[in-house]
Amino acid sequence: MSQASATRGLPVEISGLTKHFGTVLAVDHLDFTVEPGRVTGFLGPNGSGKTTTLRMLLGLVTPNEGQATIGGKFYRDLPNPSGTVGAVLEATSFHPARRARTHLRMVARAGGHDEARADVVLDLVGLTADATRKVGGFSMGMRQRLELASALIGDPDVLILDEPSNGLDPQGIAWLRDFMRYLAGEGRTILVSSHLLAEMAQTIDNAVIVSHGQLKAQGTLESITSGVAQASMHARTPEADRLCAVLDQAATRFRRLAHDVVAVDGTTPEQLGPLLATNQIILYELTNEGADLESIFLSLTSGLGFGGVDQVDQSA
């Protein structure tokens, strides 16, 4: 990566961000930083405050406390907002009779950009062959690509995406993963929220995990998973139903992976073995799978955390 591309992006900084909606505390003194040149996954259960945080960052919602800045400036103070930040937060109601290129030219004109950018971004998102098609005939996946093209019309340094994989087939998701990596490789700052944890594990460099509006973990995937190598045991048994009942009674976190496979999170063989023996559960196989993003996510967002504490890497 050249020095020019490495310094292209701008840091996104969230500091003490808090938002109340009546009696509901949607975001609770949230702090995290998104660095340029990296894909940062913003992860959390539904209702955890992710979209509210992104909307405050873009000046669409006013926080009760704290601040959210892009390159040290509030979004409203950016001299060229659409040339600095591109965002896809929710599905746009495209005019069904409008053609893709026409739509993008209108977006470019509204942002004060050269209308020739329409063809550039159509090529970037793989819609050149569909430039003259009416949007009403687009599939959900094609509409997602058009949304992304609209966000890129100003050639922004920062890209903010809220659940961008919605409506994409496996091939489209693989394309999006490679595309985000390509944009980050140019030095841009990429912040993407998603509930597709397995996909995020293949895509992101850093993760920010939130629950109930609070930060639960921040850092590289390696830093978040370090020290929890025995966080997940996979038990294969013909008595999976009974095992789940035993684990539930013992207040032990678990996930049903298949009809005969149960993942037990936050435990070790020494802890799980006696429980299985005491309840005389037939066991075909017990493997230590280590910690993956899904097990960490479920552990942290349950409010328990590994070892009873949240994992926040302040150095990341």
Coordinates of C-alpha atoms in Angstrom, one line a residue, residues 24-221:
V24 CA -35.3 3.8 27.1
L25 CA -31.6 4.1 27.3
A26 CA -30.5 3.2 23.7
V27 CA -26.8 4.1 23.9
D28 CA -25.0 4.2 27.2
H29 CA -21.8 6.2 27.4
L30 CA -20.3 4.4 24.4
D31 CA -16.6 4.8 23.6
F32 CA -14.7 3.4 20.6
T33 CA -12.4 4.4 17.7
V34 CA -12.4 3.2 14.1
E35 CA -9.1 3.4 12.4
P36 CA -8.4 4.1 8.7
G37 CA -7.3 1.3 6.4
R38 CA -9.2 -1.3 8.3
V39 CA -12.6 -3.0 8.2
T40 CA -14.2 -2.6 11.6
G41 CA -17.2 -4.8 12.4
F42 CA -19.8 -3.1 14.7
L43 CA -21.6 -6.1 16.2
G44 CA -24.4 -6.5 18.7
P45 CA -27.9 -8.1 19.1
N46 CA -31.0 -6.4 17.6
G47 CA -31.8 -3.4 19.8
S48 CA -28.3 -3.0 21.1
G49 CA -27.9 0.6 19.9
K50 CA -25.9 0.1 16.7
T51 CA -28.1 1.9 14.2
T52 CA -28.8 4.7 16.8
T53 CA -25.0 5.1 17.2
L54 CA -24.5 5.3 13.4
R55 CA -27.4 7.8 13.1
M56 CA -25.8 10.0 15.7
L57 CA -22.5 9.8 13.9
L58 CA -24.2 11.1 10.8
G59 CA -26.0 13.9 12.6
L60 CA -29.4 12.3 12.1
V61 CA -30.1 11.9 15.8
T62 CA -28.9 14.3 18.5
P63 CA -27.1 12.6 21.5
N64 CA -28.0 13.5 25.1
E65 CA -24.4 13.3 26.0
G66 CA -21.0 12.7 24.4
Q67 CA -20.0 13.2 20.8
A68 CA -19.2 11.3 17.6
T69 CA -16.7 12.8 15.2
I70 CA -15.1 12.0 11.8
G71 CA -11.6 13.2 11.5
G72 CA -12.1 15.3 14.6
K73 CA -15.2 17.1 13.1
F74 CA -18.9 16.7 13.6
Y75 CA -20.6 15.5 10.4
R76 CA -22.5 18.8 10.2
D77 CA -19.2 20.7 10.1
L78 CA -17.6 18.7 7.3
P79 CA -17.0 21.0 4.3
N80 CA -17.8 18.3 1.8
P81 CA -20.0 15.7 3.6
S82 CA -20.7 13.3 0.7
G83 CA -17.1 13.6 -0.4
T84 CA -15.9 12.6 3.0
V85 CA -18.5 10.1 4.2
G86 CA -20.5 7.6 2.3
A87 CA -23.3 5.8 4.2
V88 CA -25.9 3.1 3.7
L89 CA -28.2 2.9 6.7
E90 CA -31.5 1.7 5.4
A91 CA -33.2 0.8 2.2
T92 CA -33.9 3.7 -0.1
S93 CA -37.2 3.9 -1.9
F94 CA -35.9 4.1 -5.5
H95 CA -38.3 5.4 -8.1
P96 CA -39.1 2.2 -10.0
A97 CA -39.2 3.9 -13.4
R98 CA -35.8 5.6 -13.0
R99 CA -32.8 4.0 -14.6
A100 CA -29.7 3.2 -12.5
R101 CA -27.4 5.7 -14.2
T102 CA -30.0 8.4 -14.0
H103 CA -30.5 7.8 -10.3
L104 CA -26.7 8.1 -9.7
R105 CA -26.4 11.2 -11.8
M106 CA -29.0 12.8 -9.7
V107 CA -27.2 11.8 -6.5
A108 CA -24.0 13.2 -7.9
R109 CA -25.6 16.5 -8.8
A110 CA -27.2 16.8 -5.4
G111 CA -23.8 16.3 -3.7
G112 CA -22.0 18.7 -6.1
H113 CA -20.0 16.0 -7.8
D114 CA -19.2 15.3 -11.4
E115 CA -22.0 13.3 -13.0
A116 CA -19.4 11.2 -14.7
R117 CA -18.9 9.5 -11.3
A118 CA -22.1 7.6 -12.0
D119 CA -20.4 5.4 -14.5
V120 CA -17.3 5.0 -12.3
V121 CA -19.3 3.7 -9.3
L122 CA -21.6 1.5 -11.6
D123 CA -18.4 -0.2 -12.7
L124 CA -17.1 -0.5 -9.1
V125 CA -20.2 -2.3 -7.9
G126 CA -20.6 -4.5 -11.0
L127 CA -23.7 -2.8 -12.4
T128 CA -22.4 -1.4 -15.7
A129 CA -24.4 -3.8 -17.8
D130 CA -27.5 -2.7 -15.9
A131 CA -26.9 1.0 -16.1
T132 CA -29.9 1.7 -18.4
R133 CA -32.3 -0.7 -16.7
K134 CA -35.2 0.6 -14.6
V135 CA -34.6 0.1 -10.9
G136 CA -38.1 -1.4 -10.5
G137 CA -36.8 -4.5 -12.2
F138 CA -33.8 -4.9 -9.9
S139 CA -33.5 -7.8 -7.5
M140 CA -32.9 -7.1 -3.8
G141 CA -29.2 -7.8 -4.2
M142 CA -28.9 -5.4 -7.2
R143 CA -30.6 -2.7 -5.1
Q144 CA -28.1 -3.2 -2.4
R145 CA -25.3 -2.7 -4.9
L146 CA -27.0 0.5 -6.2
E147 CA -27.2 1.7 -2.6
L148 CA -23.5 1.1 -2.2
A149 CA -22.8 2.9 -5.5
S150 CA -24.8 5.9 -4.2
A151 CA -22.7 6.0 -1.1
L152 CA -19.5 6.0 -3.2
I153 CA -20.6 8.7 -5.6
G154 CA -18.4 11.3 -3.8
D155 CA -15.4 9.0 -3.6
P156 CA -15.5 9.2 0.2
D157 CA -12.7 8.5 2.7
V158 CA -15.1 6.9 5.2
L159 CA -17.7 4.3 4.4
I160 CA -20.5 3.4 7.0
L161 CA -22.6 0.4 6.2
D162 CA -25.6 -0.9 8.3
E163 CA -26.3 -4.6 7.5
P164 CA -25.1 -4.3 3.9
S165 CA -25.4 -8.1 3.3
N166 CA -29.2 -8.0 3.5
G167 CA -30.7 -9.4 0.3
L168 CA -27.4 -10.7 -1.0
D169 CA -26.9 -14.3 -2.1
P170 CA -23.7 -16.2 -1.1
Q171 CA -22.0 -15.0 -4.3
G172 CA -23.0 -11.4 -3.5
I173 CA -21.8 -11.7 0.1
A174 CA -18.4 -13.0 -1.1
W175 CA -18.2 -10.1 -3.5
L176 CA -19.1 -7.6 -0.8
R177 CA -16.4 -9.0 1.5
D178 CA -13.7 -8.6 -1.2
F179 CA -15.0 -5.2 -2.1
M180 CA -14.8 -3.9 1.5
R181 CA -11.2 -5.4 1.8
Y182 CA -10.3 -3.5 -1.5
L183 CA -11.7 -0.2 -0.2
A184 CA -9.8 -0.6 3.1
G185 CA -6.7 -1.5 1.2
E186 CA -6.9 2.0 -0.4
G187 CA -6.7 3.4 3.1
R188 CA -10.4 4.2 3.6
T189 CA -12.1 3.8 6.9
I190 CA -14.8 1.1 6.8
L191 CA -17.3 0.7 9.6
V192 CA -19.9 -2.1 9.0
S193 CA -22.6 -3.4 11.3
S194 CA -23.9 -6.9 10.8
H195 CA -25.5 -9.9 12.5
L196 CA -23.8 -12.4 10.2
L197 CA -21.0 -13.3 12.6
A198 CA -19.4 -16.1 10.5
E199 CA -19.2 -13.8 7.6
M200 CA -17.8 -10.9 9.7
A201 CA -15.1 -13.2 11.0
Q202 CA -13.8 -13.6 7.4
T203 CA -14.1 -9.9 6.6
I204 CA -13.1 -7.6 9.5
D205 CA -9.8 -6.6 11.0
N206 CA -11.3 -5.1 14.2
A207 CA -14.5 -5.7 16.1
V208 CA -16.6 -3.5 18.3
I209 CA -19.1 -5.5 20.3
V210 CA -22.0 -3.8 22.0
S211 CA -25.0 -4.9 24.1
H212 CA -27.7 -2.8 25.7
G213 CA -25.9 0.3 24.3
Q214 CA -22.7 -0.5 26.2
L215 CA -19.3 -1.4 24.9
K216 CA -18.5 -5.1 25.6
A217 CA -15.3 -5.6 23.5
Q218 CA -13.1 -3.6 21.2
G219 CA -9.9 -4.6 19.3
T220 CA -8.6 -7.0 16.7
L221 CA -10.1 -10.4 16.5

